[in-house]
Short mmCIF file of C-alpha atoms and ligand atoms in Angstrom, two decimals:
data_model
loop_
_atom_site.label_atom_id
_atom_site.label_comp_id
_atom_site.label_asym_id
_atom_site.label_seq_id
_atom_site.Cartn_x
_atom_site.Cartn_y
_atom_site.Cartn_z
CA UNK A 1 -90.96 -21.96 66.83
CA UNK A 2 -88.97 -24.51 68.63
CA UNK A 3 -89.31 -23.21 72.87
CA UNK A 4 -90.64 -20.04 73.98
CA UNK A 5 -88.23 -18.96 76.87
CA UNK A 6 -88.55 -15.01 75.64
CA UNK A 7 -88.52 -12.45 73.03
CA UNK A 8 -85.77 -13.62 71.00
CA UNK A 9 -87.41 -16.75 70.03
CA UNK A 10 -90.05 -14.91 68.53
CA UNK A 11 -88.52 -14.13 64.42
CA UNK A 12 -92.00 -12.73 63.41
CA UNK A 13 -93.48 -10.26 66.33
CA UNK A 14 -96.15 -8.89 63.74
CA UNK A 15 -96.91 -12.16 62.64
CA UNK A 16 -97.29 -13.43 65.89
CA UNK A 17 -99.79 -10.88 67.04
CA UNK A 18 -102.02 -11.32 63.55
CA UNK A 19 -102.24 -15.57 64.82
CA UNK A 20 -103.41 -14.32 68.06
CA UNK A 21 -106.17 -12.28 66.64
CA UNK A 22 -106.86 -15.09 63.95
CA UNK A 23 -107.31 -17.55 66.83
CA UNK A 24 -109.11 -15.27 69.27
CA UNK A 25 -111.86 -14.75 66.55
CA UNK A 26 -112.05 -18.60 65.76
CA UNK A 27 -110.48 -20.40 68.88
CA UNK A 28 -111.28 -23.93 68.01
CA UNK A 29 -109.80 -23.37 64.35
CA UNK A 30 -106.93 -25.47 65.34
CA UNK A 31 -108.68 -28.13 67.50
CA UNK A 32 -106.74 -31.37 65.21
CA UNK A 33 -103.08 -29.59 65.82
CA UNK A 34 -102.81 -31.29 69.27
CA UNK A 35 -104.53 -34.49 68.71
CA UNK A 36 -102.42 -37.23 70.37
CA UNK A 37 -100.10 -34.77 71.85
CA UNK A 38 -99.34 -33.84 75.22
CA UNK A 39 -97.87 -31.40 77.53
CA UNK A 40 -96.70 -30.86 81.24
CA UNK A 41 -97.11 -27.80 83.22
CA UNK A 42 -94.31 -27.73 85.41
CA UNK A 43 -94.72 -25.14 89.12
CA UNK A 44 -92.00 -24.47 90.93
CA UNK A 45 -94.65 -21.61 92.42
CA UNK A 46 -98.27 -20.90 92.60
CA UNK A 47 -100.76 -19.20 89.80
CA UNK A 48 -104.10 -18.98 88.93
CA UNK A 49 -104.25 -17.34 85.53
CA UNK A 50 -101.30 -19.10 83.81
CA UNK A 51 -101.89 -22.45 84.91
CA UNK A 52 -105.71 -22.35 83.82
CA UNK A 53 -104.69 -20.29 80.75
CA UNK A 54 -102.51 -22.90 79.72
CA UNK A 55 -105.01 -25.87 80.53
CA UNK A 56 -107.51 -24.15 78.31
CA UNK A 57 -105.44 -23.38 75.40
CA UNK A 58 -104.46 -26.75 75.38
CA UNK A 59 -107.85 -27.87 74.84
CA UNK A 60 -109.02 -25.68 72.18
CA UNK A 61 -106.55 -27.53 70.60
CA UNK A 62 -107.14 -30.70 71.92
CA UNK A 63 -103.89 -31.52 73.63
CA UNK A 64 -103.98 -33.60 76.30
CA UNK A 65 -102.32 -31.93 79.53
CA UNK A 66 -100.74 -32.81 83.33
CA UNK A 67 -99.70 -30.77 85.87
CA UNK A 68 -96.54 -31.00 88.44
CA UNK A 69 -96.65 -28.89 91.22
CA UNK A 70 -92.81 -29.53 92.22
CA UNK A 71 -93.60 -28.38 95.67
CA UNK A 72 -96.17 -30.36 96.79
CA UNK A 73 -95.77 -33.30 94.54
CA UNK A 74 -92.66 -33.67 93.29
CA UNK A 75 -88.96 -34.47 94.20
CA UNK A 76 -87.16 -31.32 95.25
CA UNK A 77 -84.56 -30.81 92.04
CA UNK A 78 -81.14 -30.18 91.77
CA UNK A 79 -79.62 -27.82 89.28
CA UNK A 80 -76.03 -27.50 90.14
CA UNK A 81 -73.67 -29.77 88.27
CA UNK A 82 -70.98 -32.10 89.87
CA UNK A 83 -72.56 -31.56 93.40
CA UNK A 84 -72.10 -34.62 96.26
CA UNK A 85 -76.22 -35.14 96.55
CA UNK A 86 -76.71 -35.66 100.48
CA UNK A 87 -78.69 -32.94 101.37
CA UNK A 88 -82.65 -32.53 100.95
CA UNK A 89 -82.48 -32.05 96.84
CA UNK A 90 -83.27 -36.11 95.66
CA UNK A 91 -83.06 -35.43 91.92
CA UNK A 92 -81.06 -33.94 89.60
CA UNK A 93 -82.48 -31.62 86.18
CA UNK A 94 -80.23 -33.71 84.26
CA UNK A 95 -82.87 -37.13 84.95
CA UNK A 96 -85.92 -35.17 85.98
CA UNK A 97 -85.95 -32.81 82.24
CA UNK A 98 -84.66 -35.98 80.53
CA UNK A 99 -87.66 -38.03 81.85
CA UNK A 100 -90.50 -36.05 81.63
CA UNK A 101 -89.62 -34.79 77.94
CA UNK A 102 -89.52 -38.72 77.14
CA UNK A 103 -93.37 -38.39 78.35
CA UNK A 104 -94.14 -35.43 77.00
CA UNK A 105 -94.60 -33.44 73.58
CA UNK A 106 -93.94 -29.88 75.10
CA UNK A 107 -93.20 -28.63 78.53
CA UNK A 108 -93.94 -25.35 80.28
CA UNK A 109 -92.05 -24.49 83.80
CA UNK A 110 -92.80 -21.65 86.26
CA UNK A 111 -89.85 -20.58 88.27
CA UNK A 112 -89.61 -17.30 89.75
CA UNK A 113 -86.39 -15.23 90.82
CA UNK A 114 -85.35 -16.07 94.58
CA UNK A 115 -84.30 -12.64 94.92
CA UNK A 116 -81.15 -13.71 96.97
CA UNK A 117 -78.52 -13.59 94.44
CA UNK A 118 -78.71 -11.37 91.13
CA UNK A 119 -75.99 -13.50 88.88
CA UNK A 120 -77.86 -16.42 89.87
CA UNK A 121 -81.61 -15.38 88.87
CA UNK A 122 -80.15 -13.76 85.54
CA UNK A 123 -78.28 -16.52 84.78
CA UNK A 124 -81.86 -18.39 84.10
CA UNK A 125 -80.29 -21.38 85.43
CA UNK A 126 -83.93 -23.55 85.66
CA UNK A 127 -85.37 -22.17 82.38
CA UNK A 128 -81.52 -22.65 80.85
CA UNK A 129 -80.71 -26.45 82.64
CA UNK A 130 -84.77 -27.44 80.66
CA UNK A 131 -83.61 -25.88 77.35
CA UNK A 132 -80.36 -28.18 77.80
CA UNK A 133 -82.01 -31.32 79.42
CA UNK A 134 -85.54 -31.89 78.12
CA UNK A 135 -86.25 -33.29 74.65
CA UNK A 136 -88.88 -31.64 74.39
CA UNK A 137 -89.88 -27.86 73.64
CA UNK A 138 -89.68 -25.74 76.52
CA UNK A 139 -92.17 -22.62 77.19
CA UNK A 140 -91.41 -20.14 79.67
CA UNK A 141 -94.71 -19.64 82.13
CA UNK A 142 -92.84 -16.91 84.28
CA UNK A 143 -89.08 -17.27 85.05
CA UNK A 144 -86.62 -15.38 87.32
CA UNK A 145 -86.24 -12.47 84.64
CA UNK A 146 -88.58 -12.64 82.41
CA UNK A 147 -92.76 -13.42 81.87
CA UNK A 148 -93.05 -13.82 78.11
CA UNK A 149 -96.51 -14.87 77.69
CA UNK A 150 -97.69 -12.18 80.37
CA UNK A 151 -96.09 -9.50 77.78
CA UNK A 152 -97.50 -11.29 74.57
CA UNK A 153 -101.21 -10.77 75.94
CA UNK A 154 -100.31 -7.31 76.71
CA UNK A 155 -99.56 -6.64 73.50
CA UNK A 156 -102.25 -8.68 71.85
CA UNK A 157 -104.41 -6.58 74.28
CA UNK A 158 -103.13 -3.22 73.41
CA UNK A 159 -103.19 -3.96 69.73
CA UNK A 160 -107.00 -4.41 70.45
CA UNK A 161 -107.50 -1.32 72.25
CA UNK A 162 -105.28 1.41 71.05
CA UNK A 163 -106.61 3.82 68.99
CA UNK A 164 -103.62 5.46 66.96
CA UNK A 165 -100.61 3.22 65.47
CA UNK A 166 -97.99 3.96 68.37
CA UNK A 167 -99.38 4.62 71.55
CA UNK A 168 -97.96 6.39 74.39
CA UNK A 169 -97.54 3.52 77.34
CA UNK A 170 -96.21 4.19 80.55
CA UNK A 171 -95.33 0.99 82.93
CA UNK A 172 -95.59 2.28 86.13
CA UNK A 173 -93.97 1.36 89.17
CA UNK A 174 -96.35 0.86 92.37
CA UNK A 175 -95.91 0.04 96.24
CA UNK A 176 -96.45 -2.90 97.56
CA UNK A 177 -95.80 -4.60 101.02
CA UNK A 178 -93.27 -7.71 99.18
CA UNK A 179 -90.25 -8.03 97.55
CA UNK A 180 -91.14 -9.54 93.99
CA UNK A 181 -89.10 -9.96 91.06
CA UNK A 182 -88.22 -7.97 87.94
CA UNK A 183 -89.60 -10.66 85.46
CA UNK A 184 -93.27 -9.12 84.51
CA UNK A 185 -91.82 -5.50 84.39
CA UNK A 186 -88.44 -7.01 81.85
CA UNK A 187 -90.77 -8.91 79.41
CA UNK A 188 -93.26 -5.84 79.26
CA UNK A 189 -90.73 -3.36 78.06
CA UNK A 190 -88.95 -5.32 75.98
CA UNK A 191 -92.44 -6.45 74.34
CA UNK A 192 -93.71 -2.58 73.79
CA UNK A 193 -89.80 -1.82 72.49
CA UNK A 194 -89.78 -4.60 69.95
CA UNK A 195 -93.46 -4.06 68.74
CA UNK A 196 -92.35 -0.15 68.74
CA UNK A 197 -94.91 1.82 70.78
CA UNK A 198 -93.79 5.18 72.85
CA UNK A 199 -93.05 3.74 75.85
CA UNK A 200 -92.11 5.66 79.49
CA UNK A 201 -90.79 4.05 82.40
CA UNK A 202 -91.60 5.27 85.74
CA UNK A 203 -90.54 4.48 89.35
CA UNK A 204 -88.73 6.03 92.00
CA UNK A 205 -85.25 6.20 92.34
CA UNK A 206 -83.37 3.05 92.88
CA UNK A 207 -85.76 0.59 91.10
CA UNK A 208 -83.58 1.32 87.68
CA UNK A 209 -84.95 -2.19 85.74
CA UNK A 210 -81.61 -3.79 83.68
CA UNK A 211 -80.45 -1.75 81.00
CA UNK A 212 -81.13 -4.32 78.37
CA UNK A 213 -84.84 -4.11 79.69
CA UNK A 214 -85.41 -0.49 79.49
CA UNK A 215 -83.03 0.09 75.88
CA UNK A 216 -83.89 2.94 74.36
CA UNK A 217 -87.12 4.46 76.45
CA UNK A 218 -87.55 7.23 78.37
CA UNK A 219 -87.31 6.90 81.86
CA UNK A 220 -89.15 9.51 84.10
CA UNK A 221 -88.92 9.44 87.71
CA UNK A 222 -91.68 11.84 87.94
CA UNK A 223 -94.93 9.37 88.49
CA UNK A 224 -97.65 11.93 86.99
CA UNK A 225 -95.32 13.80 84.10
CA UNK A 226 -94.73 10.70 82.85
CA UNK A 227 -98.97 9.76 82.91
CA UNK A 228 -99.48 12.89 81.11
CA UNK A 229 -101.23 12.14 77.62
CA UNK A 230 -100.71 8.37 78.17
CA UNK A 231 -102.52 5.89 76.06
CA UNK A 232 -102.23 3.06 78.37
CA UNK A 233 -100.72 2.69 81.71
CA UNK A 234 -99.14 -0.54 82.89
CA UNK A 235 -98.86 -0.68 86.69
CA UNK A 236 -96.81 -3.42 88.43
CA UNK A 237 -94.34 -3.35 91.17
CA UNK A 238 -90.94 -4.80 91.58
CA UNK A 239 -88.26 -5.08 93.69
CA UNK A 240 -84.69 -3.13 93.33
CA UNK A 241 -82.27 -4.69 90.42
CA UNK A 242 -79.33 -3.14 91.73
CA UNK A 243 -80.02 -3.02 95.32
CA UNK A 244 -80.67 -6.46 94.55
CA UNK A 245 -84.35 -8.20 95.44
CA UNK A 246 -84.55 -5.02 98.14
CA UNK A 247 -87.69 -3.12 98.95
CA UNK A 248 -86.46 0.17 98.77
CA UNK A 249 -90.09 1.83 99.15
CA UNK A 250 -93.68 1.26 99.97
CA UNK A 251 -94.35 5.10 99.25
CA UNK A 252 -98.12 4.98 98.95
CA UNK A 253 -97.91 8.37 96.93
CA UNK A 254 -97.01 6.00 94.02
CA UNK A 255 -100.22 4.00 93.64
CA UNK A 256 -102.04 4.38 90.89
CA UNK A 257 -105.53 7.09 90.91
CA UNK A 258 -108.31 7.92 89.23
CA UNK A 259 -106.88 11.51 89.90
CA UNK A 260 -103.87 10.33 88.51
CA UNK A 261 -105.63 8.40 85.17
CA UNK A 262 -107.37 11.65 84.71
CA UNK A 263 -103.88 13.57 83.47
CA UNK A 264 -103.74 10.49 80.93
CA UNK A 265 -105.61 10.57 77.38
CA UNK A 266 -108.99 8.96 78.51
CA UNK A 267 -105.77 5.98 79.20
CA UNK A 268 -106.75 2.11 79.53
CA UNK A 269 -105.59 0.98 83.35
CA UNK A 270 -103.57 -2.88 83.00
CA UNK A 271 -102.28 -4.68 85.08
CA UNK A 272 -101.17 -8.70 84.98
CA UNK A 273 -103.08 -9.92 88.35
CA UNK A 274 -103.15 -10.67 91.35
CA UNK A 275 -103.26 -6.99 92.12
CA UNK A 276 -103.45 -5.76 95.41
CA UNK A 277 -106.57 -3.29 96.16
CA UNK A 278 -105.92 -0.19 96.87
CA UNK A 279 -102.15 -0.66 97.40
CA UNK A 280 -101.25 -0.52 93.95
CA UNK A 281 -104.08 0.61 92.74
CA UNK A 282 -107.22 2.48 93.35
CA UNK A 283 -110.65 0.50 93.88
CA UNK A 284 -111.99 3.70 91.67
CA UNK A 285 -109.45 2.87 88.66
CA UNK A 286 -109.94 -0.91 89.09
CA UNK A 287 -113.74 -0.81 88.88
CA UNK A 288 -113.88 1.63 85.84
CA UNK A 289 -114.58 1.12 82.33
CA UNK A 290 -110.57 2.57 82.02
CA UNK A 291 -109.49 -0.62 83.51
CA UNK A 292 -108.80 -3.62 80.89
CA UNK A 293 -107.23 -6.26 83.76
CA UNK A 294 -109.96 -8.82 83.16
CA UNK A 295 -109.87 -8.40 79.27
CA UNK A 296 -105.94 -8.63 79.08
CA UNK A 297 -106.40 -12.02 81.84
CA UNK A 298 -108.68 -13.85 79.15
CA UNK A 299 -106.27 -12.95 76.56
CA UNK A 300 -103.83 -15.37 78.64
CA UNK A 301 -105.73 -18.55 76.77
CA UNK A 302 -104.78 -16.32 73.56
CA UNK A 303 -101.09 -16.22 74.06
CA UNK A 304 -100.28 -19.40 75.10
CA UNK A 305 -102.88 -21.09 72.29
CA UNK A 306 -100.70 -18.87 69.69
CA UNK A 307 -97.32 -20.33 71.03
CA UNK A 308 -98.39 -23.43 71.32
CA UNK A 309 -99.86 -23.91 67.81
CA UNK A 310 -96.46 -22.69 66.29
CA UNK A 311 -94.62 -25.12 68.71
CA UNK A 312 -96.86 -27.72 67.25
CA UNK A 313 -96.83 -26.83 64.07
CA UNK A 314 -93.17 -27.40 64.59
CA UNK A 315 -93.05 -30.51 65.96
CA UNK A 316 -92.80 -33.88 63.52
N1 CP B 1 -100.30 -12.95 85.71
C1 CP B 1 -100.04 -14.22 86.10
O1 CP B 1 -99.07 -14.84 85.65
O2 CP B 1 -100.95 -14.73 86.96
P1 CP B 1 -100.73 -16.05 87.84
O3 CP B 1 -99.51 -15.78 88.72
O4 CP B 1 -102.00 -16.23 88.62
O5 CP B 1 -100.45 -17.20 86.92
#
């Protein structure tokens, strides 16, 4: 593997999933890969589980790691080419990737969707101006479309859970009070499509995720036919795709139950945190042995230890 930006640089999904298991049973079994290695964690925005997740996995395999918060501590970046430079943006991707892959063995960037214009955000213009600028590998920690190492846990997470070969998994719309991006519902679909689990996609009308997202499964706007017999159910919320970035409800019929778990198959609750209480979901769902939210968080040091031991394994 050379970056991780999403799905498609992943040539072995099965394969993928059976190193993840491998390392979760034995997670110092690569503890030499990283040895005199290093990587940067790059936020453009805030996180708890994916910055720690990533510190961690780097040291079971003893890789040496730094952190730039771009807001706080570094200079504000410009992406667009052949721009006059006198406003507040002091440095351009084209020194600031070129630098700190000089430094660094691998580099991981956060940078969510701004929600203000849809090309833009699609266009992956931050992940996209790293890929082209930076030496080194680049690993996607959450971009404007798409969270690829949030989806790899989920999988890992189902694939330790489920209890026939294809599950039934619904990914669930769910209110909440914010606009917030597309990314973490794109990358889980697309995940449960390519490892070929039933999957049903539910939300009201108007929050239709990009066709290349949702392919080929079945999209029901009806919250609780959709939970019926489900295996696992996936709740997250986003904001509209073609209405772009709007919040076109907060209907609080849509969060998620324990009436509502009760009309799945006995169905594991996830979700990929922070989750808001009782706003997306119920206390009573979040608190039961149905819910697998702190199981699929520690699974977080999983995926990104997998990635980065093929990246390193990669690297000469
Ligand atoms: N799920 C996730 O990416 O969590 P953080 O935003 O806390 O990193």
């Amino acid at each position: 593997m050379n970056s991780f930006l999403s799905i498609k640089d992943v040539e072995n999904l099965p394969g993928l999933v059976k190193d993840a298991l491998e390392i979760k049973k034995n997670p110092n079994m690569y503890k030499e890969l990283g040895r005199n290695r290093s990587m940067c964690l790059i936020f453009l925005n805030p996180s708890l589980r994916t910055r720690l997740s990533s510190q961690k996995a780097a040291f079971n395999l003893g890789l040496n790691t730094a952190v730039l918060d771009v807001g706080s501590q570094g200079w504000k970046l410009e992406f667009e080419d052949g721009i006059v430079m006198d406003g507040d943006k002091a440095e351009h991707i084209k020194e600031a990737a070129a630098v700190i892959g000089s430094y660094f063995d691998v580099v991981a960037i956060r940078a969510f969707a701004k929600l203000e214009d849809r090309a833009e955000d699609y266009s992956e213009q931050v992940m996209e101006s790293f890929k082209k600028y930076c030496p080194a590998p680049v690993i996607n920690m959450e971009s404007s479309t798409g969270h690829p190492l949030q989806a790899f846990t989920d999988l890992i997470t189902i694939e330790e859970y489920k209890t026939v070969e294809r599950p039934k998994v619904v990914l669930t719309w769910a209110p909440h009070p914010k606009a917030l991006p597309q990314a973490v519902a794109n990358s889980f679909s697309r995940w449960m499509l390519e490892a070929e689990f039933d999957l049903t996609v539910t939300h009201p009308e108007g929050y239709e995720l990009v066709d290349e997202a949702v392919g080929n499964a079945k999209v029901e706007y009806d919250q609780q036919k959709a939970f019926k017999d489900a295996d696992f159910v996936y709740a997250k919320n986003w904001s509209s795709y073609h209405e772009y970035g709007k919040v076109l409800s907060t209907d609080p019929s849509w969060m998620v139950t324990s009436k509502k778990m009760s009309l799945t198959k006995n169905g594991k609750f996830m979700h990929c945190l922070p989750v808001r209480r009782n706003v997306i979901v119920e206390d009573t769902v979040l608190d039961s042995d149905q819910s697998l939210v702190i199981q699929q968080a520690a699974n977080r040091v999983i995926s990104m230890q997998t990635v980065l031991k093929n990246i390193l394994e990669g690297l000469k």
